[in-house]
Tab-separated table of C-alpha atoms in Angstrom:
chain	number	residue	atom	x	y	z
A	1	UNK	CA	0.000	0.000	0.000
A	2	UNK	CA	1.283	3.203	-1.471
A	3	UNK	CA	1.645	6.860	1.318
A	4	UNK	CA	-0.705	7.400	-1.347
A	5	UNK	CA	-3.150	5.035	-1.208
A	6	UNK	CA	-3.712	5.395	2.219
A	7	UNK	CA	-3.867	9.059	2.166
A	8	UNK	CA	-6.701	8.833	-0.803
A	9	UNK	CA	-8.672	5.791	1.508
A	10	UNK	CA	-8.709	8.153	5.014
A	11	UNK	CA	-9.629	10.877	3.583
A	12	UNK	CA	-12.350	9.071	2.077
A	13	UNK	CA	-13.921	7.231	4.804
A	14	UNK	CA	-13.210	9.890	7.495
A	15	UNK	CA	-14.853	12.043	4.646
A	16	UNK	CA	-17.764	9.405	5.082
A	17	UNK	CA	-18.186	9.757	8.791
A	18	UNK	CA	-18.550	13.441	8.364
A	19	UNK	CA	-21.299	12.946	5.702
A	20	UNK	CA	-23.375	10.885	7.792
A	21	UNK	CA	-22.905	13.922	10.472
A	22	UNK	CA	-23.471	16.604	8.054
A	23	UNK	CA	-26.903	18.696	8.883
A	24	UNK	CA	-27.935	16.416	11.428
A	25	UNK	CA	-28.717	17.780	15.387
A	26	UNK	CA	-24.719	18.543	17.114
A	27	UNK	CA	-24.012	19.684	20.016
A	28	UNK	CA	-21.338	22.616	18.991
A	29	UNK	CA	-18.780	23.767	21.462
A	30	UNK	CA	-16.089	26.343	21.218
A	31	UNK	CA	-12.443	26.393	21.102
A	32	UNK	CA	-9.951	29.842	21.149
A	33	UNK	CA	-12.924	32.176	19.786
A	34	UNK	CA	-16.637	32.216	19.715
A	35	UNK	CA	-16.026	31.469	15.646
A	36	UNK	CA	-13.704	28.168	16.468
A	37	UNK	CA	-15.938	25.292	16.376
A	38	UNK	CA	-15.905	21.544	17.385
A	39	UNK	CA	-18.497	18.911	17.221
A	40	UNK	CA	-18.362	15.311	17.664
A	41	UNK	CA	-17.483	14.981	13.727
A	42	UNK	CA	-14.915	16.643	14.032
A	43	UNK	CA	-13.167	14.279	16.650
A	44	UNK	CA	-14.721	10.811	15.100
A	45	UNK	CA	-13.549	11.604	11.570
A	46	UNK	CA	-10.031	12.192	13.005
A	47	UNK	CA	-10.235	8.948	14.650
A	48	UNK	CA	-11.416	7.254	11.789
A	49	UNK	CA	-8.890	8.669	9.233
A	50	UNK	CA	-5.886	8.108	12.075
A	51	UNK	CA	-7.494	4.635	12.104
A	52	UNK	CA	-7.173	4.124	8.369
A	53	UNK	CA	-3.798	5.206	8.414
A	54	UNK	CA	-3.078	2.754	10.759
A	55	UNK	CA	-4.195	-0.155	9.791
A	56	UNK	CA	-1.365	0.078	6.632
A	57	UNK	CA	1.253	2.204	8.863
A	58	UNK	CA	1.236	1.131	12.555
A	59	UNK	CA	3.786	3.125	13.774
A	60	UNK	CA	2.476	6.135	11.791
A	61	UNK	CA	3.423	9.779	13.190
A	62	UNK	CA	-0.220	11.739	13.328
A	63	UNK	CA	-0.067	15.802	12.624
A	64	UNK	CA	-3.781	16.429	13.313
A	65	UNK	CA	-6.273	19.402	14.465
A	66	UNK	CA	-8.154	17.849	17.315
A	67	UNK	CA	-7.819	15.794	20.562
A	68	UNK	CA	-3.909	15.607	21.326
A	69	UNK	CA	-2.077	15.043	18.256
A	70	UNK	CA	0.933	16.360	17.560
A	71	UNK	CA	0.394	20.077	16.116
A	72	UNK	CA	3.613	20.644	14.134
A	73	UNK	CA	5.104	18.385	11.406
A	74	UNK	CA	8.419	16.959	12.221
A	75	UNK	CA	11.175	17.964	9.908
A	76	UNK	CA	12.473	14.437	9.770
A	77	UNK	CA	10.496	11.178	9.699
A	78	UNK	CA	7.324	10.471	7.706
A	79	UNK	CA	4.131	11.945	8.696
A	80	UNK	CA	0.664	12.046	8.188
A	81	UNK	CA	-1.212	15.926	8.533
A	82	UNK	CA	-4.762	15.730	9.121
A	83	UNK	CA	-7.901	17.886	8.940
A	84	UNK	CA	-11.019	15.919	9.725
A	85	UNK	CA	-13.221	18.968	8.851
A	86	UNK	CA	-11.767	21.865	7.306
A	87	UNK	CA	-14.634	24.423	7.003
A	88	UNK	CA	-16.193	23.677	9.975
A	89	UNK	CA	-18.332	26.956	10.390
A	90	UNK	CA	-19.634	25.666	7.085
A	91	UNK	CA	-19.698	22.219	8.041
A	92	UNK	CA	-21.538	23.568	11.269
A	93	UNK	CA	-24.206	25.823	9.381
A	94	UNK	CA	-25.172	23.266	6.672
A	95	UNK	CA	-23.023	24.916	4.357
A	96	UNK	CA	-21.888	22.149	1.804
A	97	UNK	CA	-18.187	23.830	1.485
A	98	UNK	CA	-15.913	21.414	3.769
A	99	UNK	CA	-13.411	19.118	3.424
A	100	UNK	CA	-12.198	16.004	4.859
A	101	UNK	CA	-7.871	16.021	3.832
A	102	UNK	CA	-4.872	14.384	4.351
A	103	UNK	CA	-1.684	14.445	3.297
A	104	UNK	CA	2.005	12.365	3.923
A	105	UNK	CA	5.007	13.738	4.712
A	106	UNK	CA	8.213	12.559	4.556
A	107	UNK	CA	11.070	14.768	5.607
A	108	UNK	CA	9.244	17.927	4.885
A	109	UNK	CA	8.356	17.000	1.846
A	110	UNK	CA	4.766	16.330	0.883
A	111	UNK	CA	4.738	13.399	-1.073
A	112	UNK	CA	1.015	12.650	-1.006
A	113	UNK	CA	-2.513	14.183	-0.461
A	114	UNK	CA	-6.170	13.498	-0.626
A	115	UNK	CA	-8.922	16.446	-0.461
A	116	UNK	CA	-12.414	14.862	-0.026
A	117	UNK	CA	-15.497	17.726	-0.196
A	118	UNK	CA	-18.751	14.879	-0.013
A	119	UNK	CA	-21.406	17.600	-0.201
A	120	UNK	CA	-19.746	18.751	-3.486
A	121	UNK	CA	-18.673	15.152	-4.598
A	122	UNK	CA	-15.266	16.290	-5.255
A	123	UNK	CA	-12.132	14.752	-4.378
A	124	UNK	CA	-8.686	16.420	-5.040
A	125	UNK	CA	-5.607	14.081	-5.221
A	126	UNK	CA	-2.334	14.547	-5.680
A	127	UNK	CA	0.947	11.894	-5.733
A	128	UNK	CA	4.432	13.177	-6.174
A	129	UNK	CA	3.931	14.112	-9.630
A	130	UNK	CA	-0.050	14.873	-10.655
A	131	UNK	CA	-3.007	16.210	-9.397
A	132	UNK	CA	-6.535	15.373	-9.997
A	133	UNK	CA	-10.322	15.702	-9.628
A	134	UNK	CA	-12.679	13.118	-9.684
A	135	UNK	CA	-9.691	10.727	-11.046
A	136	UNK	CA	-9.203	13.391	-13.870
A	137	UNK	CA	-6.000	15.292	-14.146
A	138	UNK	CA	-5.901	19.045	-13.717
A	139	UNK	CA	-4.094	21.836	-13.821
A	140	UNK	CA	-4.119	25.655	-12.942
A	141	UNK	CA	-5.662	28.623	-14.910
A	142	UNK	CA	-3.673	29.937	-17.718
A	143	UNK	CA	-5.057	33.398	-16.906
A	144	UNK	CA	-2.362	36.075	-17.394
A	145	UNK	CA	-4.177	39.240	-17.052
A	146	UNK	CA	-4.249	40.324	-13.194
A	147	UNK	CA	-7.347	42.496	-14.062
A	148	UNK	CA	-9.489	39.257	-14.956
A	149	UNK	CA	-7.871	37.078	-11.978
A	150	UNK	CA	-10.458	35.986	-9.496
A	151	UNK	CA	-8.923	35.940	-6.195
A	152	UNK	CA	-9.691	34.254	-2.765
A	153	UNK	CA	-8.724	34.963	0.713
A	154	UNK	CA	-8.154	32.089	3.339
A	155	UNK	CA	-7.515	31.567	6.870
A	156	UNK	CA	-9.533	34.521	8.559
A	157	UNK	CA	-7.182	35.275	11.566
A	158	UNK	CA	-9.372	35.942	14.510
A	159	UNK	CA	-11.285	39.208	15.620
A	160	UNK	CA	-7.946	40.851	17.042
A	161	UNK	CA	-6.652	40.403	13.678
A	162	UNK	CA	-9.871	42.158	11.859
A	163	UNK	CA	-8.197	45.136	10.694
A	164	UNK	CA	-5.648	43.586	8.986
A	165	UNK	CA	-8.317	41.096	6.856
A	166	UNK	CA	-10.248	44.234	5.924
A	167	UNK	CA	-6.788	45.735	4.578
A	168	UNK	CA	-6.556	42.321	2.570
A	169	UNK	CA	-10.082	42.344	1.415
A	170	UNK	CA	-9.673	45.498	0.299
A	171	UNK	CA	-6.657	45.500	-1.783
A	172	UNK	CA	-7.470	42.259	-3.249
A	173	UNK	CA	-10.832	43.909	-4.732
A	174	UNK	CA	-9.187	46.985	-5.571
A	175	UNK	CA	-5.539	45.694	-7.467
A	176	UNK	CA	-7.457	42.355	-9.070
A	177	UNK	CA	-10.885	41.372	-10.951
A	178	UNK	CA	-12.799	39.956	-8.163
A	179	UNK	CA	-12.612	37.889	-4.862
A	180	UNK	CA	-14.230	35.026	-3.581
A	181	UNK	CA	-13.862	33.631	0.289
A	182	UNK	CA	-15.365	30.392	1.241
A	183	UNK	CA	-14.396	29.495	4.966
A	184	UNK	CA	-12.408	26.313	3.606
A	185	UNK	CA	-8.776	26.868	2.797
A	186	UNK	CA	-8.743	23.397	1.489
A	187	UNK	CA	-11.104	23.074	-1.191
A	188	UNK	CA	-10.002	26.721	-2.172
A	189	UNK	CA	-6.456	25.509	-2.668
A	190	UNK	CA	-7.916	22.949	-5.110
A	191	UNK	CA	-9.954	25.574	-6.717
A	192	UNK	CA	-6.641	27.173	-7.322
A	193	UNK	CA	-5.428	23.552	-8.395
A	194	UNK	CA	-7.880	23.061	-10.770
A	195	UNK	CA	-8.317	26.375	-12.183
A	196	UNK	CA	-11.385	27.977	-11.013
A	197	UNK	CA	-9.557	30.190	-9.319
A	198	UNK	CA	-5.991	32.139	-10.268
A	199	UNK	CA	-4.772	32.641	-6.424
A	200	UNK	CA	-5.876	32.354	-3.139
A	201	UNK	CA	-3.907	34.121	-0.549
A	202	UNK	CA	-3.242	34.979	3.288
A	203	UNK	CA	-0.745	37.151	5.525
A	204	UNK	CA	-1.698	35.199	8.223
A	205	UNK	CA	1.696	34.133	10.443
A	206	UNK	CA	2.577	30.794	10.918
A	207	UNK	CA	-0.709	28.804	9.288
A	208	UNK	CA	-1.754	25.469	10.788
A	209	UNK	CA	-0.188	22.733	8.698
A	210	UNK	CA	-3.501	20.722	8.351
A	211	UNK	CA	-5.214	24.363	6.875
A	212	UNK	CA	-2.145	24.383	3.985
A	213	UNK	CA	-0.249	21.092	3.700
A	214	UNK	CA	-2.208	19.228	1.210
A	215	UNK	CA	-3.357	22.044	-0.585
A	216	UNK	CA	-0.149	23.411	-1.203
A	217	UNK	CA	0.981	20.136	-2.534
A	218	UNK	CA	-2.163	19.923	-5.186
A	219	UNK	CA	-1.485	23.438	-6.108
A	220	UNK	CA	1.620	22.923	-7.224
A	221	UNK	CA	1.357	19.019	-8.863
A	222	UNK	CA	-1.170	21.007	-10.943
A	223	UNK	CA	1.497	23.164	-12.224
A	224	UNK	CA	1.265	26.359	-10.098
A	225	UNK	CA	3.211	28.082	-7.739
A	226	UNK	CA	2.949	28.336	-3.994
A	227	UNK	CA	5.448	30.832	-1.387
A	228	UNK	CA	5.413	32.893	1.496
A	229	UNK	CA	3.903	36.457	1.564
A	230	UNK	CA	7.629	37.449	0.386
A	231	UNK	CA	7.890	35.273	-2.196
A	232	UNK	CA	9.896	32.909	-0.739
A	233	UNK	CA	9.212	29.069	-1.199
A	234	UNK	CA	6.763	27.980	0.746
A	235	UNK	CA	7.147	25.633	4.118
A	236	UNK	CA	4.662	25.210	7.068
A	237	UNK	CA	5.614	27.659	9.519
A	238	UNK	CA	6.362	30.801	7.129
A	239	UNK	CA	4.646	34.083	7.144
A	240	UNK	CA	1.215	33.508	4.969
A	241	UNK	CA	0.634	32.073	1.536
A	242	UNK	CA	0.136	32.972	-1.811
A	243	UNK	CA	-1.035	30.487	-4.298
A	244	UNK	CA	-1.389	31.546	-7.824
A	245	UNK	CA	-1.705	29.605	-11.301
A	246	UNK	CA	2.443	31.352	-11.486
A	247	UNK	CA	1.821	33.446	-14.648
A	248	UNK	CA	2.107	36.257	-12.991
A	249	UNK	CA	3.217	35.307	-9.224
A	250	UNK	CA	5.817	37.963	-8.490
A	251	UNK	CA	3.378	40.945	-9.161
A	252	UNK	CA	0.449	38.641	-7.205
A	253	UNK	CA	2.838	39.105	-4.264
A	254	UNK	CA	3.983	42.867	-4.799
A	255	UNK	CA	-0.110	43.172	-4.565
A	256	UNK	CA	-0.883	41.364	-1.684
A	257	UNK	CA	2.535	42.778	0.134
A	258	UNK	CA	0.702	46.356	-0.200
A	259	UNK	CA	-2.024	44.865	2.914
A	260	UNK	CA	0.510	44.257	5.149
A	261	UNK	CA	3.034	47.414	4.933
């Protein structure tokens, strides 16, 4: 059984387990802010997926969002990064834009990862070389004019980061031809994979590895490019993201730099 085989079967049934919890009666809680949900889905479709996992890779090294896994990726090793419900203030409002992902590492290096959205029926993939929907390959936007790009922000930052969002929000409107957010960095990253998007960006510091990880990877199997609000490549841990179909990625950057000056 292939890192990526196992990633593509998790994410599928813990995608399952979500489905069956999807607009049904939760109890909600809240975690760091009164926006930071958790249900009970949340928690069984990160046991489920860790259970996948394994059942092929017993000794496997878990990177997940809930409960008491490990919340940084070691930078040697293999290890699996896991987001049992990315979107959950979607997920939690019968919103059907959420995702179920997970991805392998193996000495920093992404070498597999498996985006599962049920209430869309799509599922992203990626290996070490391709990336795909629904078993089909894709690849980014050709798009070259900035004017026509459709943008999206991810990873909202918390309320005592609100100022610096609206400074985002509104330079993205203003320097490109339109925005989109959907609460779900994941399947936005494979929008951005697949081409329905040109970019998707954040300044937030120091995203959570199970928000970026897999998406990243897609992104850039489907032939675009992924760094740091500087322009520097990409790694979990830097300061923000921008993920663009790399036509134009350097002036994408200068753009988004002009929020956070």
């Amino acid at each position: 059984m292939t890192r990526y085989d196992t990633a593509f079967r998790a994410a599928v049934e813990g995608a399952e387990v979500a489905q069956r919890l999807f607009r049904t009666e939760l109890d909600v809680e809240t975690k760091s802010s009164k926006m930071d949900f958790v249900t009970r889905a949340d928690t069984e479709t990160q046991r489920r997926v860790i259970e996948r996992i394994r059942d092929d890779y017993p000794d496997a090294t878990i990177v997940g969002e809930e409960e008491d896994e490990l919340k940084s990726v070691p930078e040697d090793g293999n290890a699996w990064v896991i987001d049992p419900i990315d979107g959950t203030t979607n997920f939690v409002r019968g919103a059907q834009l959420w995702t179920t992902t997970v991805a392998a590492v193996r000495d920093d290096e992404t070498v597999a990862a498996a985006t599962v959205a049920p209430a869309l029926g799509d599922t992203y993939a990626a290996d070490s070389d391709d990336a795909t929907l629904n078993g089909e390959r894709i690849s980014v936007s050709g798009r070259t004019d900035l004017d026509q790009f459709i943008v999206a922000p991810v990873l909202r930052y918390g309320s005592e980061r609100d100022r610096e969002f609206g400074e985002l929000l509104r330079e993205l409107i203003l320097r490109f031809g339109d925005l989109r957010r959907f609460g779900c960095a994941q399947v936005t990253l494979g929008m951005v994979a697949c081409g329905t998007l040109d970019a998707a960006v954040s300044t937030q510091p120091n995203p959570n590895p199970w928000d970026t990880i897999a998406g990243v990877h897609l992104v850039e199997r489907a032939g675009g490019t992924v760094t740091d609000v500087e322009g520097s490549p990409w790694e979990p841990g830097c300061e923000g993201i921008v993920a663009s179909n790399g036509t134009r990625h350097d002036e994408v950057v200068g753009r988004v730099a002009r929020a956070v000056r």
